[in-house]
Amino acid sequence: MKLPSQLTHIYLLIICLFLSGCSSLTKRTPSGIKDPSDKLVISFAKHLDSPYQEVRAQFTSTQPKQLVYRVISDLALTTQWFQDLQSIETVAFETNNNYVLRSIINSPWPFKDREIITCVTTHFSSAMLSVDIKACPNKTAIDNQFVRVKQAQSQWQIKQLDNALVEVRYTAWINPEGSVPAFIFNQKLATSSQISLIKLQRLIANAKAEDYLY
């Protein structure tokens, strides 16, 4: 059963491990997407004093705002578009709009896989849906198989621009912990972020309301 409060962040957070990298602006219209207004814009900026960059991404869709949200929040779909995501699960529901996620991210050798515990808060209004995601590493016991990420934050905003167009904005930053050189981390994530978001756009563009009847 799909739960509307099961958001990514994946997501969300989710993408935050993939989103970093070059300082230039990237614009691309993915092939195979039936939505004509779905250009992806990704930029990268310095986050305070961190060597790991903050990602900012946006695109538009002609799908209904609620359907866009449901695709993004569908944890069962997340591994289909989040390239290096090993697993994601809901650890706890604190309220209808607040819950805790646990995500495991595959890391290239010789680095250990990363574990991220995130607290997710959703906000709903007629004009916009938003999801705030922040690392809360003390919510669960330490698993020594992984390196636990202690600093991460991201946000999704899904806004109705007019009767036909929805805008999706995403920002994220993460400190991967350990001895990970920033230039390696940023370079890999710059490539992976674009691949992941293009896959997400395809899923959104081809989604059907009847698949989400809750």
PDB file of C-alpha atoms in Angstrom:
ATOM      1  CA  MET A   1       0.000   0.000   0.000  1.00  0.00           C
ATOM      2  CA  LYS A   2       1.396   3.388  -0.960  1.00  0.00           C
ATOM      3  CA  LEU A   3       1.231   6.021   1.763  1.00  0.00           C
ATOM      4  CA  PRO A   4       1.178   9.683   0.730  1.00  0.00           C
ATOM      5  CA  SER A   5       3.389  10.601   3.633  1.00  0.00           C
ATOM      6  CA  GLN A   6       6.156   8.237   2.542  1.00  0.00           C
ATOM      7  CA  LEU A   7       8.271  10.845   0.891  1.00  0.00           C
ATOM      8  CA  THR A   8      11.357  10.485  -0.327  1.00  0.00           C
ATOM      9  CA  HIS A   9      13.547  12.103   0.074  1.00  0.00           C
ATOM     10  CA  ILE A  10      13.905  10.988  -0.330  1.00  0.00           C
ATOM     11  CA  TYR A  11      14.031  11.665  -0.798  1.00  0.00           C
ATOM     12  CA  LEU A  12      14.837  12.518  -0.900  1.00  0.00           C
ATOM     13  CA  LEU A  13      17.106  12.951   0.829  1.00  0.00           C
ATOM     14  CA  ILE A  14      17.316  11.249  -1.107  1.00  0.00           C
ATOM     15  CA  ILE A  15      18.887  12.602  -4.059  1.00  0.00           C
ATOM     16  CA  CYS A  16      21.117  14.587  -1.863  1.00  0.00           C
ATOM     17  CA  LEU A  17      23.944  12.083  -2.156  1.00  0.00           C
ATOM     18  CA  PHE A  18      23.859  12.412  -5.901  1.00  0.00           C
ATOM     19  CA  LEU A  19      23.585  16.146  -6.130  1.00  0.00           C
ATOM     20  CA  SER A  20      26.778  18.083  -6.075  1.00  0.00           C
ATOM     21  CA  GLY A  21      29.532  18.890  -8.514  1.00  0.00           C
ATOM     22  CA  CYS A  22      30.449  21.436 -11.120  1.00  0.00           C
ATOM     23  CA  SER A  23      29.679  25.107 -10.688  1.00  0.00           C
ATOM     24  CA  SER A  24      28.096  25.570 -14.102  1.00  0.00           C
ATOM     25  CA  LEU A  25      24.395  25.595 -14.953  1.00  0.00           C
ATOM     26  CA  THR A  26      23.051  22.590 -16.847  1.00  0.00           C
ATOM     27  CA  LYS A  27      19.948  22.623 -19.016  1.00  0.00           C
ATOM     28  CA  ARG A  28      18.678  19.531 -20.758  1.00  0.00           C
ATOM     29  CA  THR A  29      15.434  18.157 -22.077  1.00  0.00           C
ATOM     30  CA  PRO A  30      15.475  14.373 -21.544  1.00  0.00           C
ATOM     31  CA  SER A  31      14.609  12.233 -24.531  1.00  0.00           C
ATOM     32  CA  GLY A  32      11.583   9.993 -24.362  1.00  0.00           C
ATOM     33  CA  ILE A  33       9.530  12.241 -22.074  1.00  0.00           C
ATOM     34  CA  LYS A  34       6.098  13.079 -23.371  1.00  0.00           C
ATOM     35  CA  ASP A  35       5.815  16.273 -21.293  1.00  0.00           C
ATOM     36  CA  PRO A  36       6.980  19.190 -23.525  1.00  0.00           C
ATOM     37  CA  SER A  37       7.728  21.557 -20.630  1.00  0.00           C
ATOM     38  CA  ASP A  38      10.041  19.437 -18.541  1.00  0.00           C
ATOM     39  CA  LYS A  39      13.450  21.115 -19.018  1.00  0.00           C
ATOM     40  CA  LEU A  40      15.812  20.282 -16.194  1.00  0.00           C
ATOM     41  CA  VAL A  41      17.986  23.024 -14.700  1.00  0.00           C
ATOM     42  CA  ILE A  42      20.730  22.091 -12.232  1.00  0.00           C
ATOM     43  CA  SER A  43      23.156  24.491 -10.547  1.00  0.00           C
ATOM     44  CA  PHE A  44      25.707  24.116  -7.776  1.00  0.00           C
ATOM     45  CA  ALA A  45      26.735  26.558  -5.064  1.00  0.00           C
ATOM     46  CA  LYS A  46      29.022  26.722  -2.051  1.00  0.00           C
ATOM     47  CA  HIS A  47      27.330  25.692   1.186  1.00  0.00           C
ATOM     48  CA  LEU A  48      28.694  27.807   4.044  1.00  0.00           C
ATOM     49  CA  ASP A  49      32.305  26.697   4.645  1.00  0.00           C
ATOM     50  CA  SER A  50      31.845  23.146   3.380  1.00  0.00           C
ATOM     51  CA  PRO A  51      33.952  21.810   0.478  1.00  0.00           C
ATOM     52  CA  TYR A  52      30.905  19.756  -0.554  1.00  0.00           C
ATOM     53  CA  GLN A  53      28.609  21.782  -2.767  1.00  0.00           C
ATOM     54  CA  GLU A  54      24.891  22.415  -2.483  1.00  0.00           C
ATOM     55  CA  VAL A  55      22.731  21.389  -5.405  1.00  0.00           C
ATOM     56  CA  ARG A  56      19.749  23.337  -6.706  1.00  0.00           C
ATOM     57  CA  ALA A  57      17.504  21.797  -9.344  1.00  0.00           C
ATOM     58  CA  GLN A  58      14.195  22.633 -10.959  1.00  0.00           C
ATOM     59  CA  PHE A  59      11.930  21.427 -13.732  1.00  0.00           C
ATOM     60  CA  THR A  60       8.305  21.760 -14.770  1.00  0.00           C
ATOM     61  CA  SER A  61       5.568  19.268 -15.546  1.00  0.00           C
ATOM     62  CA  THR A  62       2.071  19.328 -16.995  1.00  0.00           C
ATOM     63  CA  GLN A  63       1.040  16.509 -14.666  1.00  0.00           C
ATOM     64  CA  PRO A  64      -1.258  17.433 -11.728  1.00  0.00           C
ATOM     65  CA  LYS A  65       0.543  18.682  -8.630  1.00  0.00           C
ATOM     66  CA  GLN A  66      -0.819  15.861  -6.478  1.00  0.00           C
ATOM     67  CA  LEU A  67       0.347  13.216  -8.964  1.00  0.00           C
ATOM     68  CA  VAL A  68       3.848  14.714  -9.096  1.00  0.00           C
ATOM     69  CA  TYR A  69       4.008  14.527  -5.310  1.00  0.00           C
ATOM     70  CA  ARG A  70       2.791  10.936  -5.263  1.00  0.00           C
ATOM     71  CA  VAL A  71       5.468   9.782  -7.695  1.00  0.00           C
ATOM     72  CA  ILE A  72       8.213  11.515  -5.718  1.00  0.00           C
ATOM     73  CA  SER A  73       6.877  10.140  -2.435  1.00  0.00           C
ATOM     74  CA  ASP A  74       6.522   6.558  -3.677  1.00  0.00           C
ATOM     75  CA  LEU A  75       9.373   4.778  -1.894  1.00  0.00           C
ATOM     76  CA  ALA A  76       8.790   1.638  -3.976  1.00  0.00           C
ATOM     77  CA  LEU A  77       9.827   3.629  -7.056  1.00  0.00           C
ATOM     78  CA  THR A  78      12.830   5.373  -5.547  1.00  0.00           C
ATOM     79  CA  THR A  79      15.405   2.726  -6.429  1.00  0.00           C
ATOM     80  CA  GLN A  80      14.270   2.940 -10.066  1.00  0.00           C
ATOM     81  CA  TRP A  81      15.485   6.517 -10.422  1.00  0.00           C
ATOM     82  CA  PHE A  82      17.946   7.051  -7.557  1.00  0.00           C
ATOM     83  CA  GLN A  83      20.966   5.420  -9.131  1.00  0.00           C
ATOM     84  CA  ASP A  84      23.076   4.413  -6.120  1.00  0.00           C
ATOM     85  CA  LEU A  85      20.305   3.852  -3.618  1.00  0.00           C
ATOM     86  CA  GLN A  86      20.613   0.401  -2.050  1.00  0.00           C
ATOM     87  CA  SER A  87      17.519   0.646   0.146  1.00  0.00           C
ATOM     88  CA  ILE A  88      15.112   3.074   1.792  1.00  0.00           C
ATOM     89  CA  GLU A  89      12.574   2.380   4.512  1.00  0.00           C
ATOM     90  CA  THR A  90      10.285   4.161   6.928  1.00  0.00           C
ATOM     91  CA  VAL A  91      11.615   3.768  10.473  1.00  0.00           C
ATOM     92  CA  ALA A  92       8.846   5.581  12.342  1.00  0.00           C
ATOM     93  CA  PHE A  93       5.753   7.735  11.874  1.00  0.00           C
ATOM     94  CA  GLU A  94       5.745  10.467  14.515  1.00  0.00           C
ATOM     95  CA  THR A  95       2.686  12.327  13.192  1.00  0.00           C
ATOM     96  CA  ASN A  96       0.786  12.336   9.896  1.00  0.00           C
ATOM     97  CA  ASN A  97       3.221  14.947   8.565  1.00  0.00           C
ATOM     98  CA  ASN A  98       6.417  13.877  10.351  1.00  0.00           C
ATOM     99  CA  TYR A  99       8.296  10.619   9.924  1.00  0.00           C
ATOM    100  CA  VAL A 100      11.764   9.086   9.949  1.00  0.00           C
ATOM    101  CA  LEU A 101      13.504   7.385   7.006  1.00  0.00           C
ATOM    102  CA  ARG A 102      16.588   5.178   6.818  1.00  0.00           C
ATOM    103  CA  SER A 103      18.497   5.084   3.534  1.00  0.00           C
ATOM    104  CA  ILE A 104      21.588   3.108   2.512  1.00  0.00           C
ATOM    105  CA  ILE A 105      23.693   4.548  -0.308  1.00  0.00           C
ATOM    106  CA  ASN A 106      26.181   2.446  -2.260  1.00  0.00           C
ATOM    107  CA  SER A 107      29.671   3.964  -2.256  1.00  0.00           C
ATOM    108  CA  PRO A 108      32.484   3.084  -4.683  1.00  0.00           C
ATOM    109  CA  TRP A 109      35.455   1.095  -3.402  1.00  0.00           C
ATOM    110  CA  PRO A 110      37.341   1.698  -1.127  1.00  0.00           C
ATOM    111  CA  PHE A 111      34.693   3.758   0.690  1.00  0.00           C
ATOM    112  CA  LYS A 112      32.107   2.150   2.986  1.00  0.00           C
ATOM    113  CA  ASP A 113      28.430   2.468   2.142  1.00  0.00           C
ATOM    114  CA  ARG A 114      26.655   5.413   3.769  1.00  0.00           C
ATOM    115  CA  GLU A 115      23.648   5.249   6.076  1.00  0.00           C
ATOM    116  CA  ILE A 116      21.392   8.292   6.411  1.00  0.00           C
ATOM    117  CA  ILE A 117      18.682   8.682   9.034  1.00  0.00           C
ATOM    118  CA  THR A 118      16.439  11.608   8.109  1.00  0.00           C
ATOM    119  CA  CYS A 119      13.507  13.366   9.729  1.00  0.00           C
ATOM    120  CA  VAL A 120      10.932  14.398   7.140  1.00  0.00           C
ATOM    121  CA  THR A 121       8.254  17.066   7.533  1.00  0.00           C
ATOM    122  CA  THR A 122       5.580  17.649   4.887  1.00  0.00           C
ATOM    123  CA  HIS A 123       3.539  20.827   4.380  1.00  0.00           C
ATOM    124  CA  PHE A 124       0.399  21.038   2.247  1.00  0.00           C
ATOM    125  CA  SER A 125      -1.436  24.078   0.871  1.00  0.00           C
ATOM    126  CA  SER A 126      -3.597  24.781  -2.155  1.00  0.00           C
ATOM    127  CA  ALA A 127      -0.703  26.454  -3.963  1.00  0.00           C
ATOM    128  CA  MET A 128       2.279  24.349  -2.904  1.00  0.00           C
ATOM    129  CA  LEU A 129       3.403  21.038  -1.446  1.00  0.00           C
ATOM    130  CA  SER A 130       6.752  21.078   0.332  1.00  0.00           C
ATOM    131  CA  VAL A 131       8.927  18.523   2.059  1.00  0.00           C
ATOM    132  CA  ASP A 132      11.736  19.431   4.470  1.00  0.00           C
ATOM    133  CA  ILE A 133      14.352  16.768   5.140  1.00  0.00           C
ATOM    134  CA  LYS A 134      17.129  16.903   7.718  1.00  0.00           C
ATOM    135  CA  ALA A 135      19.584  14.357   9.083  1.00  0.00           C
ATOM    136  CA  CYS A 136      18.677  13.144  12.582  1.00  0.00           C
ATOM    137  CA  PRO A 137      21.440  10.582  13.244  1.00  0.00           C
ATOM    138  CA  ASN A 138      20.479   9.874  16.852  1.00  0.00           C
ATOM    139  CA  LYS A 139      17.050   8.451  16.019  1.00  0.00           C
ATOM    140  CA  THR A 140      18.297   4.861  15.625  1.00  0.00           C
ATOM    141  CA  ALA A 141      21.142   2.700  16.929  1.00  0.00           C
ATOM    142  CA  ILE A 142      24.476   2.792  15.090  1.00  0.00           C
ATOM    143  CA  ASP A 143      25.086   0.056  12.505  1.00  0.00           C
ATOM    144  CA  ASN A 144      28.852  -0.447  12.172  1.00  0.00           C
ATOM    145  CA  GLN A 145      28.486  -1.894   8.672  1.00  0.00           C
ATOM    146  CA  PHE A 146      27.999   1.648   7.404  1.00  0.00           C
ATOM    147  CA  VAL A 147      29.290   5.174   7.856  1.00  0.00           C
ATOM    148  CA  ARG A 148      26.440   7.196   9.317  1.00  0.00           C
ATOM    149  CA  VAL A 149      25.933  10.641   7.809  1.00  0.00           C
ATOM    150  CA  LYS A 150      25.457  13.284  10.504  1.00  0.00           C
ATOM    151  CA  GLN A 151      24.915  16.410   8.398  1.00  0.00           C
ATOM    152  CA  ALA A 152      22.431  16.541   5.531  1.00  0.00           C
ATOM    153  CA  GLN A 153      19.502  18.712   4.543  1.00  0.00           C
ATOM    154  CA  SER A 154      17.223  18.973   1.539  1.00  0.00           C
ATOM    155  CA  GLN A 155      13.871  20.315   0.441  1.00  0.00           C
ATOM    156  CA  TRP A 156      11.294  19.619  -2.256  1.00  0.00           C
ATOM    157  CA  GLN A 157       8.787  22.262  -3.371  1.00  0.00           C
ATOM    158  CA  ILE A 158       5.977  21.412  -5.793  1.00  0.00           C
ATOM    159  CA  LYS A 159       4.187  24.574  -6.874  1.00  0.00           C
ATOM    160  CA  GLN A 160       1.209  25.187  -9.158  1.00  0.00           C
ATOM    161  CA  LEU A 161       2.295  27.895 -11.626  1.00  0.00           C
ATOM    162  CA  ASP A 162      -0.961  28.041 -13.580  1.00  0.00           C
ATOM    163  CA  ASN A 163      -3.818  25.758 -14.606  1.00  0.00           C
ATOM    164  CA  ALA A 164      -1.539  23.619 -16.758  1.00  0.00           C
ATOM    165  CA  LEU A 165       1.970  23.854 -15.326  1.00  0.00           C
ATOM    166  CA  VAL A 166       3.618  22.624 -12.116  1.00  0.00           C
ATOM    167  CA  GLU A 167       7.116  23.612 -11.000  1.00  0.00           C
ATOM    168  CA  VAL A 168       9.340  21.276  -8.990  1.00  0.00           C
ATOM    169  CA  ARG A 169      12.280  22.734  -7.044  1.00  0.00           C
ATOM    170  CA  TYR A 170      14.858  20.725  -5.154  1.00  0.00           C
ATOM    171  CA  THR A 171      17.790  21.808  -2.978  1.00  0.00           C
ATOM    172  CA  ALA A 172      20.169  19.542  -1.072  1.00  0.00           C
ATOM    173  CA  TRP A 173      23.469  19.431   0.741  1.00  0.00           C
ATOM    174  CA  ILE A 174      25.301  16.616   2.498  1.00  0.00           C
ATOM    175  CA  ASN A 175      28.567  15.990   4.300  1.00  0.00           C
ATOM    176  CA  PRO A 176      29.465  12.376   3.406  1.00  0.00           C
ATOM    177  CA  GLU A 177      31.645  11.931   6.519  1.00  0.00           C
ATOM    178  CA  GLY A 178      34.932  10.059   6.558  1.00  0.00           C
ATOM    179  CA  SER A 179      37.967  10.858   4.421  1.00  0.00           C
ATOM    180  CA  VAL A 180      36.197  11.456   1.129  1.00  0.00           C
ATOM    181  CA  PRO A 181      38.031  13.996  -1.077  1.00  0.00           C
ATOM    182  CA  ALA A 182      35.615  16.745  -2.052  1.00  0.00           C
ATOM    183  CA  PHE A 183      36.696  16.834  -5.703  1.00  0.00           C
ATOM    184  CA  ILE A 184      35.988  13.105  -6.129  1.00  0.00           C
ATOM    185  CA  PHE A 185      32.672  13.300  -4.300  1.00  0.00           C
ATOM    186  CA  ASN A 186      31.527  16.400  -6.184  1.00  0.00           C
ATOM    187  CA  GLN A 187      32.536  15.066  -9.593  1.00  0.00           C
ATOM    188  CA  LYS A 188      30.747  11.741  -9.198  1.00  0.00           C
ATOM    189  CA  LEU A 189      27.621  13.283  -7.760  1.00  0.00           C
ATOM    190  CA  ALA A 190      27.412  15.892 -10.498  1.00  0.00           C
ATOM    191  CA  THR A 191      27.042  13.148 -13.099  1.00  0.00           C
ATOM    192  CA  SER A 192      24.775  10.925 -11.046  1.00  0.00           C
ATOM    193  CA  SER A 193      22.428  13.746 -10.072  1.00  0.00           C
ATOM    194  CA  GLN A 194      21.540  14.514 -13.670  1.00  0.00           C
ATOM    195  CA  ILE A 195      21.006  10.847 -14.511  1.00  0.00           C
ATOM    196  CA  SER A 196      18.803  10.362 -11.447  1.00  0.00           C
ATOM    197  CA  LEU A 197      16.649  13.440 -12.004  1.00  0.00           C
ATOM    198  CA  ILE A 198      16.108  12.616 -15.667  1.00  0.00           C
ATOM    199  CA  LYS A 199      14.851   9.176 -14.631  1.00  0.00           C
ATOM    200  CA  LEU A 200      12.545  10.816 -12.098  1.00  0.00           C
ATOM    201  CA  GLN A 201      11.177  13.145 -14.780  1.00  0.00           C
ATOM    202  CA  ARG A 202      10.359  10.177 -16.992  1.00  0.00           C
ATOM    203  CA  LEU A 203       8.470   8.471 -14.185  1.00  0.00           C
ATOM    204  CA  ILE A 204       6.496  11.639 -13.465  1.00  0.00           C
ATOM    205  CA  ALA A 205       5.713  12.298 -17.114  1.00  0.00           C
ATOM    206  CA  ASN A 206       4.396   8.776 -17.659  1.00  0.00           C
ATOM    207  CA  ALA A 207       2.556   8.353 -14.341  1.00  0.00           C
ATOM    208  CA  LYS A 208      -1.210   7.733 -14.274  1.00  0.00           C
ATOM    209  CA  ALA A 209      -3.600   8.892 -11.584  1.00  0.00           C
ATOM    210  CA  GLU A 210      -5.268   5.466 -11.445  1.00  0.00           C
ATOM    211  CA  ASP A 211      -2.000   4.017 -10.109  1.00  0.00           C
ATOM    212  CA  TYR A 212      -2.447   6.136  -6.974  1.00  0.00           C
ATOM    213  CA  LEU A 213      -5.999   5.657  -5.755  1.00  0.00           C
ATOM    214  CA  TYR A 214      -5.376   6.014  -2.017  1.00  0.00           C
TER     215      TYR A 214
END
